[in-house]
Amino acid sequence: MPPAALAIIAVVVVIGIIALIARGGDEPVASVAAAEPVIPAISEEDIAAAAEQLGPRDQELVSIGETGVSINRAGGGRKYVALTFDDGPGPDTPAVLAELKKLDVPATFFVIGRNVKENPQVLNQVVAAGHEVGVHTWNHPDLTTLTPKEQESEIASTAGEIVAVTGMASRLFRAPYGSVNPAVLKRAEDAKLLSVLWDVDTVDWTRPSTEQIVQTAVANAGPGSIILMHDGGGNRASTVAAIPKIVSQLRAKGYEFATVGDLVISDPPGSDDMSSDSRSTQQ
Ligand SMILES: [Zn+2]
């Protein structure tokens, strides 16, 4: 091969290599992006700070409870009730959200931290739909059987996970099984959370019929009631089916619906509406 031909081949090869390098540089390379370290949007310190930070509404909410008590219902001055759903977010939560949306009813969801970690997008659907979120611990233990440090961890980890996923801090707390004592209530107060139980228990976790759930909710609800139901912890088809019937029957009696926070802020509970002891057992 003459030297001129070799030189031409060499130039073509070099141009080809340059072209390849240039192309690679222009295009975003997926593998490079994937290899980048995942930087959390919010640092652990920011999460802890956000969980502690109180806006004006938060301040009002947290100061509603007296020291060492849980709220069982609002003051009873207005024909409003709050629907509450525990133990999600889970597979049945979207169906609950769909019913609430059709009915234009706001509700409150007391979420389990480990379920939030598994289903963050479901929690974001809850928040995007305008519902309120409360802390229901990470592992759903009976908190009265734990050490103070374990109690604190169960509450703080869940509060932090809610902030990490939604960017918003919760100011409500519900103890699993409604099981509280002065130590548990102190942990909630330290975390700047208002302890909320209920005055109407649908016992939907015992898998009664839809009609039984409706009957229990409607017959026992009064002005300011906080109604306990579940969107997690097992198949909730009966609960989902009960929602439109509960809403239409309570509306027929003149009731309207609010989140727990709005309910207690607009109609503050009196001493009779609070308790320092546990509620009856529930899931
Ligand atoms: Zn629960």
PDB file of C-alpha atoms and ligand atoms in Angstrom:
ATOM      1  CA  MET A   1       0.000   0.000   0.000  1.00  0.00           C
ATOM      2  CA  PRO A   2       1.441   3.426  -0.900  1.00  0.00           C
ATOM      3  CA  PRO A   3       2.167   5.799   2.031  1.00  0.00           C
ATOM      4  CA  ALA A   4      -0.488   8.242   0.772  1.00  0.00           C
ATOM      5  CA  ALA A   5      -3.186   5.534   1.053  1.00  0.00           C
ATOM      6  CA  LEU A   6      -2.010   4.631   4.577  1.00  0.00           C
ATOM      7  CA  ALA A   7      -2.175   8.296   5.552  1.00  0.00           C
ATOM      8  CA  ILE A   8      -5.748   8.601   4.212  1.00  0.00           C
ATOM      9  CA  ILE A   9      -6.825   5.481   6.125  1.00  0.00           C
ATOM     10  CA  ALA A  10      -5.191   6.836   9.278  1.00  0.00           C
ATOM     11  CA  VAL A  11      -7.022  10.181   8.907  1.00  0.00           C
ATOM     12  CA  VAL A  12     -10.373   8.437   8.315  1.00  0.00           C
ATOM     13  CA  VAL A  13      -9.876   6.248  11.394  1.00  0.00           C
ATOM     14  CA  VAL A  14      -8.940   9.257  13.547  1.00  0.00           C
ATOM     15  CA  ILE A  15     -11.958  11.247  12.275  1.00  0.00           C
ATOM     16  CA  GLY A  16     -14.173   8.227  12.983  1.00  0.00           C
ATOM     17  CA  ILE A  17     -12.879   7.943  16.540  1.00  0.00           C
ATOM     18  CA  ILE A  18     -13.341  11.701  17.123  1.00  0.00           C
ATOM     19  CA  ALA A  19     -16.893  11.469  15.741  1.00  0.00           C
ATOM     20  CA  LEU A  20     -17.700   8.562  18.077  1.00  0.00           C
ATOM     21  CA  ILE A  21     -16.298  10.377  21.110  1.00  0.00           C
ATOM     22  CA  ALA A  22     -18.161  13.567  20.183  1.00  0.00           C
ATOM     23  CA  ARG A  23     -21.464  11.660  19.799  1.00  0.00           C
ATOM     24  CA  GLY A  24     -20.982   9.976  23.128  1.00  0.00           C
ATOM     25  CA  GLY A  25     -20.344  13.331  24.740  1.00  0.00           C
ATOM     26  CA  ASP A  26     -23.496  14.908  23.290  1.00  0.00           C
ATOM     27  CA  GLU A  27     -25.898  12.228  24.352  1.00  0.00           C
ATOM     28  CA  PRO A  28     -26.939  11.682  27.950  1.00  0.00           C
ATOM     29  CA  VAL A  29     -25.621   8.281  28.929  1.00  0.00           C
ATOM     30  CA  ALA A  30     -28.067   6.367  31.067  1.00  0.00           C
ATOM     31  CA  SER A  31     -25.440   4.249  32.784  1.00  0.00           C
ATOM     32  CA  VAL A  32     -23.552   7.330  33.946  1.00  0.00           C
ATOM     33  CA  ALA A  33     -26.726   8.902  35.344  1.00  0.00           C
ATOM     34  CA  ALA A  34     -27.699   5.672  37.093  1.00  0.00           C
ATOM     35  CA  ALA A  35     -24.270   5.393  38.666  1.00  0.00           C
ATOM     36  CA  GLU A  36     -24.575   8.802  40.304  1.00  0.00           C
ATOM     37  CA  PRO A  37     -25.200   8.610  44.038  1.00  0.00           C
ATOM     38  CA  VAL A  38     -28.832   9.137  45.012  1.00  0.00           C
ATOM     39  CA  ILE A  39     -28.950  12.352  46.958  1.00  0.00           C
ATOM     40  CA  PRO A  40     -32.043  12.527  49.168  1.00  0.00           C
ATOM     41  CA  ALA A  41     -34.183  15.557  48.423  1.00  0.00           C
ATOM     42  CA  ILE A  42     -34.401  16.298  52.150  1.00  0.00           C
ATOM     43  CA  SER A  43     -31.613  15.577  54.621  1.00  0.00           C
ATOM     44  CA  GLU A  44     -32.282  13.740  57.897  1.00  0.00           C
ATOM     45  CA  GLU A  45     -31.682  16.999  59.780  1.00  0.00           C
ATOM     46  CA  ASP A  46     -34.176  18.844  57.579  1.00  0.00           C
ATOM     47  CA  ILE A  47     -36.733  16.068  58.095  1.00  0.00           C
ATOM     48  CA  ALA A  48     -36.325  16.264  61.869  1.00  0.00           C
ATOM     49  CA  ALA A  49     -36.551  20.071  61.725  1.00  0.00           C
ATOM     50  CA  ALA A  50     -39.685  19.967  59.525  1.00  0.00           C
ATOM     51  CA  ALA A  51     -41.330  17.410  61.821  1.00  0.00           C
ATOM     52  CA  GLU A  52     -40.759  19.829  64.716  1.00  0.00           C
ATOM     53  CA  GLN A  53     -41.643  23.049  62.919  1.00  0.00           C
ATOM     54  CA  LEU A  54     -45.102  24.387  63.670  1.00  0.00           C
ATOM     55  CA  GLY A  55     -47.096  26.670  61.383  1.00  0.00           C
ATOM     56  CA  PRO A  56     -49.986  28.730  62.833  1.00  0.00           C
ATOM     57  CA  ARG A  57     -52.525  25.948  62.198  1.00  0.00           C
ATOM     58  CA  ASP A  58     -50.154  23.337  63.685  1.00  0.00           C
ATOM     59  CA  GLN A  59     -49.697  25.498  66.767  1.00  0.00           C
ATOM     60  CA  GLU A  60     -53.447  25.730  67.193  1.00  0.00           C
ATOM     61  CA  LEU A  61     -53.884  22.000  66.697  1.00  0.00           C
ATOM     62  CA  VAL A  62     -51.176  20.919  69.112  1.00  0.00           C
ATOM     63  CA  SER A  63     -52.394  23.309  71.809  1.00  0.00           C
ATOM     64  CA  ILE A  64     -55.954  21.911  71.681  1.00  0.00           C
ATOM     65  CA  GLY A  65     -55.168  18.900  73.810  1.00  0.00           C
ATOM     66  CA  GLU A  66     -54.567  19.224  77.514  1.00  0.00           C
ATOM     67  CA  THR A  67     -51.444  17.610  78.925  1.00  0.00           C
ATOM     68  CA  GLY A  68     -51.701  13.831  79.149  1.00  0.00           C
ATOM     69  CA  VAL A  69     -54.942  13.359  77.204  1.00  0.00           C
ATOM     70  CA  SER A  70     -56.226  12.083  73.869  1.00  0.00           C
ATOM     71  CA  ILE A  71     -59.058  13.669  71.913  1.00  0.00           C
ATOM     72  CA  ASN A  72     -62.017  11.317  71.435  1.00  0.00           C
ATOM     73  CA  ARG A  73     -64.294  13.779  69.613  1.00  0.00           C
ATOM     74  CA  ALA A  74     -64.749  17.493  68.947  1.00  0.00           C
ATOM     75  CA  GLY A  75     -66.849  19.763  71.130  1.00  0.00           C
ATOM     76  CA  GLY A  76     -70.232  18.776  69.710  1.00  0.00           C
ATOM     77  CA  GLY A  77     -71.224  22.315  68.787  1.00  0.00           C
ATOM     78  CA  ARG A  78     -71.465  21.632  65.074  1.00  0.00           C
ATOM     79  CA  LYS A  79     -72.994  18.817  63.034  1.00  0.00           C
ATOM     80  CA  TYR A  80     -69.666  17.721  61.639  1.00  0.00           C
ATOM     81  CA  VAL A  81     -67.990  14.325  61.893  1.00  0.00           C
ATOM     82  CA  ALA A  82     -64.549  13.028  60.875  1.00  0.00           C
ATOM     83  CA  LEU A  83     -63.995   9.751  59.061  1.00  0.00           C
ATOM     84  CA  THR A  84     -60.629   8.225  60.001  1.00  0.00           C
ATOM     85  CA  PHE A  85     -58.814   5.338  58.328  1.00  0.00           C
ATOM     86  CA  ASP A  86     -55.993   3.438  60.070  1.00  0.00           C
ATOM     87  CA  ASP A  87     -53.194   1.034  59.147  1.00  0.00           C
ATOM     88  CA  GLY A  88     -52.487   2.095  55.536  1.00  0.00           C
ATOM     89  CA  PRO A  89     -51.300   3.036  53.066  1.00  0.00           C
ATOM     90  CA  GLY A  90     -52.014  -0.299  51.420  1.00  0.00           C
ATOM     91  CA  PRO A  91     -53.684  -2.069  48.496  1.00  0.00           C
ATOM     92  CA  ASP A  92     -57.195  -0.902  49.469  1.00  0.00           C
ATOM     93  CA  THR A  93     -56.269   2.741  50.053  1.00  0.00           C
ATOM     94  CA  PRO A  94     -56.821   3.825  46.391  1.00  0.00           C
ATOM     95  CA  ALA A  95     -60.369   2.383  46.506  1.00  0.00           C
ATOM     96  CA  VAL A  96     -61.070   4.319  49.701  1.00  0.00           C
ATOM     97  CA  LEU A  97     -59.705   7.465  48.034  1.00  0.00           C
ATOM     98  CA  ALA A  98     -61.890   6.893  44.971  1.00  0.00           C
ATOM     99  CA  GLU A  99     -65.056   6.653  47.123  1.00  0.00           C
ATOM    100  CA  LEU A 100     -64.137   9.779  49.093  1.00  0.00           C
ATOM    101  CA  LYS A 101     -63.457  11.679  45.878  1.00  0.00           C
ATOM    102  CA  LYS A 102     -66.828  10.702  44.378  1.00  0.00           C
ATOM    103  CA  LEU A 103     -68.520  11.925  47.547  1.00  0.00           C
ATOM    104  CA  ASP A 104     -66.303  15.003  47.961  1.00  0.00           C
ATOM    105  CA  VAL A 105     -65.560  14.017  51.576  1.00  0.00           C
ATOM    106  CA  PRO A 106     -62.280  14.864  53.322  1.00  0.00           C
ATOM    107  CA  ALA A 107     -60.882  12.261  55.724  1.00  0.00           C
ATOM    108  CA  THR A 108     -57.931  11.559  57.985  1.00  0.00           C
ATOM    109  CA  PHE A 109     -55.496   8.672  57.500  1.00  0.00           C
ATOM    110  CA  PHE A 110     -53.393   7.395  60.415  1.00  0.00           C
ATOM    111  CA  VAL A 111     -50.539   5.686  58.615  1.00  0.00           C
ATOM    112  CA  ILE A 112     -48.045   2.999  59.597  1.00  0.00           C
ATOM    113  CA  GLY A 113     -44.454   4.062  58.879  1.00  0.00           C
ATOM    114  CA  ARG A 114     -43.321   0.800  57.303  1.00  0.00           C
ATOM    115  CA  ASN A 115     -46.356   0.908  54.975  1.00  0.00           C
ATOM    116  CA  VAL A 116     -45.467   4.461  53.971  1.00  0.00           C
ATOM    117  CA  LYS A 117     -41.975   3.273  53.076  1.00  0.00           C
ATOM    118  CA  GLU A 118     -43.472   0.497  50.900  1.00  0.00           C
ATOM    119  CA  ASN A 119     -46.207   2.632  49.313  1.00  0.00           C
ATOM    120  CA  PRO A 120     -44.941   6.219  49.190  1.00  0.00           C
ATOM    121  CA  GLN A 121     -46.895   7.021  46.035  1.00  0.00           C
ATOM    122  CA  VAL A 122     -50.157   5.974  47.711  1.00  0.00           C
ATOM    123  CA  LEU A 123     -49.484   8.342  50.603  1.00  0.00           C
ATOM    124  CA  ASN A 124     -48.859  11.107  48.089  1.00  0.00           C
ATOM    125  CA  GLN A 125     -52.252  10.333  46.510  1.00  0.00           C
ATOM    126  CA  VAL A 126     -53.821  10.715  49.971  1.00  0.00           C
ATOM    127  CA  VAL A 127     -52.174  14.104  50.481  1.00  0.00           C
ATOM    128  CA  ALA A 128     -52.819  15.287  46.896  1.00  0.00           C
ATOM    129  CA  ALA A 129     -56.538  14.567  47.400  1.00  0.00           C
ATOM    130  CA  GLY A 130     -56.569  16.998  50.331  1.00  0.00           C
ATOM    131  CA  HIS A 131     -56.867  14.482  53.152  1.00  0.00           C
ATOM    132  CA  GLU A 132     -55.057  14.760  56.475  1.00  0.00           C
ATOM    133  CA  VAL A 133     -52.352  12.353  57.637  1.00  0.00           C
ATOM    134  CA  GLY A 134     -51.514  11.243  61.170  1.00  0.00           C
ATOM    135  CA  VAL A 135     -48.782   9.107  62.754  1.00  0.00           C
ATOM    136  CA  HIS A 136     -49.777   5.525  63.696  1.00  0.00           C
ATOM    137  CA  THR A 137     -46.216   4.265  64.555  1.00  0.00           C
ATOM    138  CA  TRP A 138     -43.734   2.333  62.418  1.00  0.00           C
ATOM    139  CA  ASN A 139     -44.537  -1.287  63.388  1.00  0.00           C
ATOM    140  CA  HIS A 140     -47.972  -0.985  65.023  1.00  0.00           C
ATOM    141  CA  PRO A 141     -46.910  -2.235  68.475  1.00  0.00           C
ATOM    142  CA  ASP A 142     -48.761  -1.773  71.752  1.00  0.00           C
ATOM    143  CA  LEU A 143     -46.678   1.231  72.783  1.00  0.00           C
ATOM    144  CA  THR A 144     -47.419   0.754  76.482  1.00  0.00           C
ATOM    145  CA  THR A 145     -45.248  -2.401  76.420  1.00  0.00           C
ATOM    146  CA  LEU A 146     -42.173  -0.580  75.022  1.00  0.00           C
ATOM    147  CA  THR A 147     -39.359   1.397  76.633  1.00  0.00           C
ATOM    148  CA  PRO A 148     -39.474   5.202  76.343  1.00  0.00           C
ATOM    149  CA  LYS A 149     -36.691   5.076  73.725  1.00  0.00           C
ATOM    150  CA  GLU A 150     -38.581   2.493  71.648  1.00  0.00           C
ATOM    151  CA  GLN A 151     -41.767   4.546  71.916  1.00  0.00           C
ATOM    152  CA  GLU A 152     -39.919   7.638  70.754  1.00  0.00           C
ATOM    153  CA  SER A 153     -38.370   5.747  67.839  1.00  0.00           C
ATOM    154  CA  GLU A 154     -41.733   4.298  66.697  1.00  0.00           C
ATOM    155  CA  ILE A 155     -43.218   7.803  66.575  1.00  0.00           C
ATOM    156  CA  ALA A 156     -40.241   9.813  65.280  1.00  0.00           C
ATOM    157  CA  SER A 157     -39.387   7.376  62.458  1.00  0.00           C
ATOM    158  CA  THR A 158     -42.953   7.493  61.156  1.00  0.00           C
ATOM    159  CA  ALA A 159     -43.225  11.277  61.488  1.00  0.00           C
ATOM    160  CA  GLY A 160     -39.913  11.566  59.603  1.00  0.00           C
ATOM    161  CA  GLU A 161     -41.004   9.183  56.839  1.00  0.00           C
ATOM    162  CA  ILE A 162     -44.190  11.205  56.295  1.00  0.00           C
ATOM    163  CA  VAL A 163     -42.091  14.364  55.873  1.00  0.00           C
ATOM    164  CA  ALA A 164     -39.603  12.579  53.596  1.00  0.00           C
ATOM    165  CA  VAL A 165     -42.389  11.335  51.294  1.00  0.00           C
ATOM    166  CA  THR A 166     -44.857  14.236  51.314  1.00  0.00           C
ATOM    167  CA  GLY A 167     -42.725  17.202  52.365  1.00  0.00           C
ATOM    168  CA  MET A 168     -45.362  17.929  55.001  1.00  0.00           C
ATOM    169  CA  ALA A 169     -45.302  17.298  58.725  1.00  0.00           C
ATOM    170  CA  SER A 170     -48.192  15.587  60.496  1.00  0.00           C
ATOM    171  CA  ARG A 171     -49.438  16.974  63.794  1.00  0.00           C
ATOM    172  CA  LEU A 172     -51.766  14.102  64.703  1.00  0.00           C
ATOM    173  CA  PHE A 173     -51.012  10.820  66.443  1.00  0.00           C
ATOM    174  CA  ARG A 174     -53.112   7.736  67.081  1.00  0.00           C
ATOM    175  CA  ALA A 175     -51.760   4.935  69.271  1.00  0.00           C
ATOM    176  CA  PRO A 176     -52.178   1.407  67.853  1.00  0.00           C
ATOM    177  CA  TYR A 177     -55.037  -0.479  69.585  1.00  0.00           C
ATOM    178  CA  GLY A 178     -55.945   2.862  71.209  1.00  0.00           C
ATOM    179  CA  SER A 179     -53.461   1.757  73.866  1.00  0.00           C
ATOM    180  CA  VAL A 180     -52.079   4.739  75.774  1.00  0.00           C
ATOM    181  CA  ASN A 181     -50.694   5.566  79.211  1.00  0.00           C
ATOM    182  CA  PRO A 182     -49.062   8.729  80.600  1.00  0.00           C
ATOM    183  CA  ALA A 183     -45.664   7.718  79.135  1.00  0.00           C
ATOM    184  CA  VAL A 184     -47.055   7.200  75.608  1.00  0.00           C
ATOM    185  CA  LEU A 185     -48.987  10.475  75.736  1.00  0.00           C
ATOM    186  CA  LYS A 186     -45.814  12.242  76.899  1.00  0.00           C
ATOM    187  CA  ARG A 187     -43.918  10.859  73.863  1.00  0.00           C
ATOM    188  CA  ALA A 188     -46.628  12.223  71.546  1.00  0.00           C
ATOM    189  CA  GLU A 189     -46.482  15.637  73.232  1.00  0.00           C
ATOM    190  CA  ASP A 190     -42.678  15.663  72.994  1.00  0.00           C
ATOM    191  CA  ALA A 191     -43.034  15.027  69.227  1.00  0.00           C
ATOM    192  CA  LYS A 192     -45.549  17.929  69.065  1.00  0.00           C
ATOM    193  CA  LEU A 193     -48.373  15.610  68.051  1.00  0.00           C
ATOM    194  CA  LEU A 194     -51.997  15.783  69.203  1.00  0.00           C
ATOM    195  CA  SER A 195     -53.157  12.342  70.387  1.00  0.00           C
ATOM    196  CA  VAL A 196     -56.448  11.438  68.686  1.00  0.00           C
ATOM    197  CA  LEU A 197     -58.564   8.361  69.413  1.00  0.00           C
ATOM    198  CA  TRP A 198     -62.270   8.069  68.506  1.00  0.00           C
ATOM    199  CA  ASP A 199     -65.788   7.903  69.930  1.00  0.00           C
ATOM    200  CA  VAL A 200     -67.298   5.650  67.233  1.00  0.00           C
ATOM    201  CA  ASP A 201     -65.634   2.296  66.490  1.00  0.00           C
ATOM    202  CA  THR A 202     -67.021   0.493  63.431  1.00  0.00           C
ATOM    203  CA  VAL A 203     -64.938  -2.615  64.378  1.00  0.00           C
ATOM    204  CA  ASP A 204     -64.575  -3.115  60.628  1.00  0.00           C
ATOM    205  CA  TRP A 205     -61.365  -5.119  61.239  1.00  0.00           C
ATOM    206  CA  THR A 206     -63.502  -7.977  62.630  1.00  0.00           C
ATOM    207  CA  ARG A 207     -64.877  -8.302  59.069  1.00  0.00           C
ATOM    208  CA  PRO A 208     -68.560  -7.579  59.733  1.00  0.00           C
ATOM    209  CA  SER A 209     -70.890  -7.075  56.764  1.00  0.00           C
ATOM    210  CA  THR A 210     -71.022  -3.740  54.987  1.00  0.00           C
ATOM    211  CA  GLU A 211     -74.488  -3.172  56.473  1.00  0.00           C
ATOM    212  CA  GLN A 212     -73.184  -3.767  59.997  1.00  0.00           C
ATOM    213  CA  ILE A 213     -70.363  -1.250  59.477  1.00  0.00           C
ATOM    214  CA  VAL A 214     -72.850   1.328  58.157  1.00  0.00           C
ATOM    215  CA  GLN A 215     -75.305   0.686  61.001  1.00  0.00           C
ATOM    216  CA  THR A 216     -72.589   0.995  63.707  1.00  0.00           C
ATOM    217  CA  ALA A 217     -71.221   4.229  62.247  1.00  0.00           C
ATOM    218  CA  VAL A 218     -74.557   5.942  61.610  1.00  0.00           C
ATOM    219  CA  ALA A 219     -76.314   4.861  64.818  1.00  0.00           C
ATOM    220  CA  ASN A 220     -73.459   5.969  67.087  1.00  0.00           C
ATOM    221  CA  ALA A 221     -72.271   9.172  65.415  1.00  0.00           C
ATOM    222  CA  GLY A 222     -73.164  12.526  66.958  1.00  0.00           C
ATOM    223  CA  PRO A 223     -71.993  16.129  66.479  1.00  0.00           C
ATOM    224  CA  GLY A 224     -68.173  16.165  66.576  1.00  0.00           C
ATOM    225  CA  SER A 225     -67.771  12.378  66.303  1.00  0.00           C
ATOM    226  CA  ILE A 226     -64.514  10.803  65.201  1.00  0.00           C
ATOM    227  CA  ILE A 227     -65.324   7.543  63.411  1.00  0.00           C
ATOM    228  CA  LEU A 228     -62.735   4.738  63.331  1.00  0.00           C
ATOM    229  CA  MET A 229     -62.324   2.598  60.199  1.00  0.00           C
ATOM    230  CA  HIS A 230     -59.399   0.867  58.462  1.00  0.00           C
ATOM    231  CA  ASP A 231     -57.896   1.119  54.975  1.00  0.00           C
ATOM    232  CA  GLY A 232     -55.110  -1.364  55.809  1.00  0.00           C
ATOM    233  CA  GLY A 233     -54.428  -4.538  57.767  1.00  0.00           C
ATOM    234  CA  GLY A 234     -56.420  -6.925  55.545  1.00  0.00           C
ATOM    235  CA  ASN A 235     -59.095  -6.980  52.874  1.00  0.00           C
ATOM    236  CA  ARG A 236     -61.163  -3.815  53.283  1.00  0.00           C
ATOM    237  CA  ALA A 237     -63.819  -4.416  50.608  1.00  0.00           C
ATOM    238  CA  SER A 238     -66.648  -4.155  53.194  1.00  0.00           C
ATOM    239  CA  THR A 239     -65.259  -0.879  54.511  1.00  0.00           C
ATOM    240  CA  VAL A 240     -64.909   0.535  50.991  1.00  0.00           C
ATOM    241  CA  ALA A 241     -68.520  -0.445  50.211  1.00  0.00           C
ATOM    242  CA  ALA A 242     -69.707   1.091  53.492  1.00  0.00           C
ATOM    243  CA  ILE A 243     -68.275   4.562  52.813  1.00  0.00           C
ATOM    244  CA  PRO A 244     -70.953   5.897  50.397  1.00  0.00           C
ATOM    245  CA  LYS A 245     -73.773   4.542  52.581  1.00  0.00           C
ATOM    246  CA  ILE A 246     -72.332   6.054  55.765  1.00  0.00           C
ATOM    247  CA  VAL A 247     -71.875   9.404  54.017  1.00  0.00           C
ATOM    248  CA  SER A 248     -75.327   9.517  52.440  1.00  0.00           C
ATOM    249  CA  GLN A 249     -77.101   8.429  55.642  1.00  0.00           C
ATOM    250  CA  LEU A 250     -75.204  10.931  57.814  1.00  0.00           C
ATOM    251  CA  ARG A 251     -75.802  13.684  55.242  1.00  0.00           C
ATOM    252  CA  ALA A 252     -79.506  12.844  55.360  1.00  0.00           C
ATOM    253  CA  LYS A 253     -79.329  13.487  59.119  1.00  0.00           C
ATOM    254  CA  GLY A 254     -77.750  16.895  58.470  1.00  0.00           C
ATOM    255  CA  TYR A 255     -74.091  16.044  59.072  1.00  0.00           C
ATOM    256  CA  GLU A 256     -71.108  17.330  57.154  1.00  0.00           C
ATOM    257  CA  PHE A 257     -67.562  15.960  57.049  1.00  0.00           C
ATOM    258  CA  ALA A 258     -64.180  17.394  58.009  1.00  0.00           C
ATOM    259  CA  THR A 259     -60.656  16.199  58.677  1.00  0.00           C
ATOM    260  CA  VAL A 260     -59.836  15.619  62.340  1.00  0.00           C
ATOM    261  CA  GLY A 261     -57.699  18.773  62.390  1.00  0.00           C
ATOM    262  CA  ASP A 262     -60.414  20.996  60.937  1.00  0.00           C
ATOM    263  CA  LEU A 263     -63.047  19.335  63.125  1.00  0.00           C
ATOM    264  CA  VAL A 264     -61.276  20.023  66.424  1.00  0.00           C
ATOM    265  CA  ILE A 265     -60.005  23.484  65.427  1.00  0.00           C
ATOM    266  CA  SER A 266     -63.498  24.655  64.396  1.00  0.00           C
ATOM    267  CA  ASP A 267     -65.209  23.032  67.397  1.00  0.00           C
ATOM    268  CA  PRO A 268     -62.666  22.570  70.231  1.00  0.00           C
ATOM    269  CA  PRO A 269     -63.247  19.582  72.498  1.00  0.00           C
ATOM    270  CA  GLY A 270     -64.104  20.071  76.147  1.00  0.00           C
ATOM    271  CA  SER A 271     -62.803  17.947  79.027  1.00  0.00           C
ATOM    272  CA  ASP A 272     -65.613  15.423  78.459  1.00  0.00           C
ATOM    273  CA  ASP A 273     -64.338  14.878  74.920  1.00  0.00           C
ATOM    274  CA  MET A 274     -60.827  13.911  76.077  1.00  0.00           C
ATOM    275  CA  SER A 275     -59.471  10.932  77.997  1.00  0.00           C
ATOM    276  CA  SER A 276     -56.184   9.933  79.588  1.00  0.00           C
ATOM    277  CA  ASP A 277     -56.771   6.169  79.374  1.00  0.00           C
ATOM    278  CA  SER A 278     -56.905   3.580  76.581  1.00  0.00           C
ATOM    279  CA  ARG A 279     -59.882   3.020  74.336  1.00  0.00           C
ATOM    280  CA  SER A 280     -61.321  -0.455  73.908  1.00  0.00           C
ATOM    281  CA  THR A 281     -59.127  -2.798  71.894  1.00  0.00           C
ATOM    282  CA  GLN A 282     -59.105  -2.523  68.124  1.00  0.00           C
ATOM    283  CA  GLN A 283     -56.791  -3.418  65.327  1.00  0.00           C
TER     284      GLN A 283
HETATM  285 ZN    ZN B   1     -54.071   0.407  63.826  1.00  0.00          ZN
END
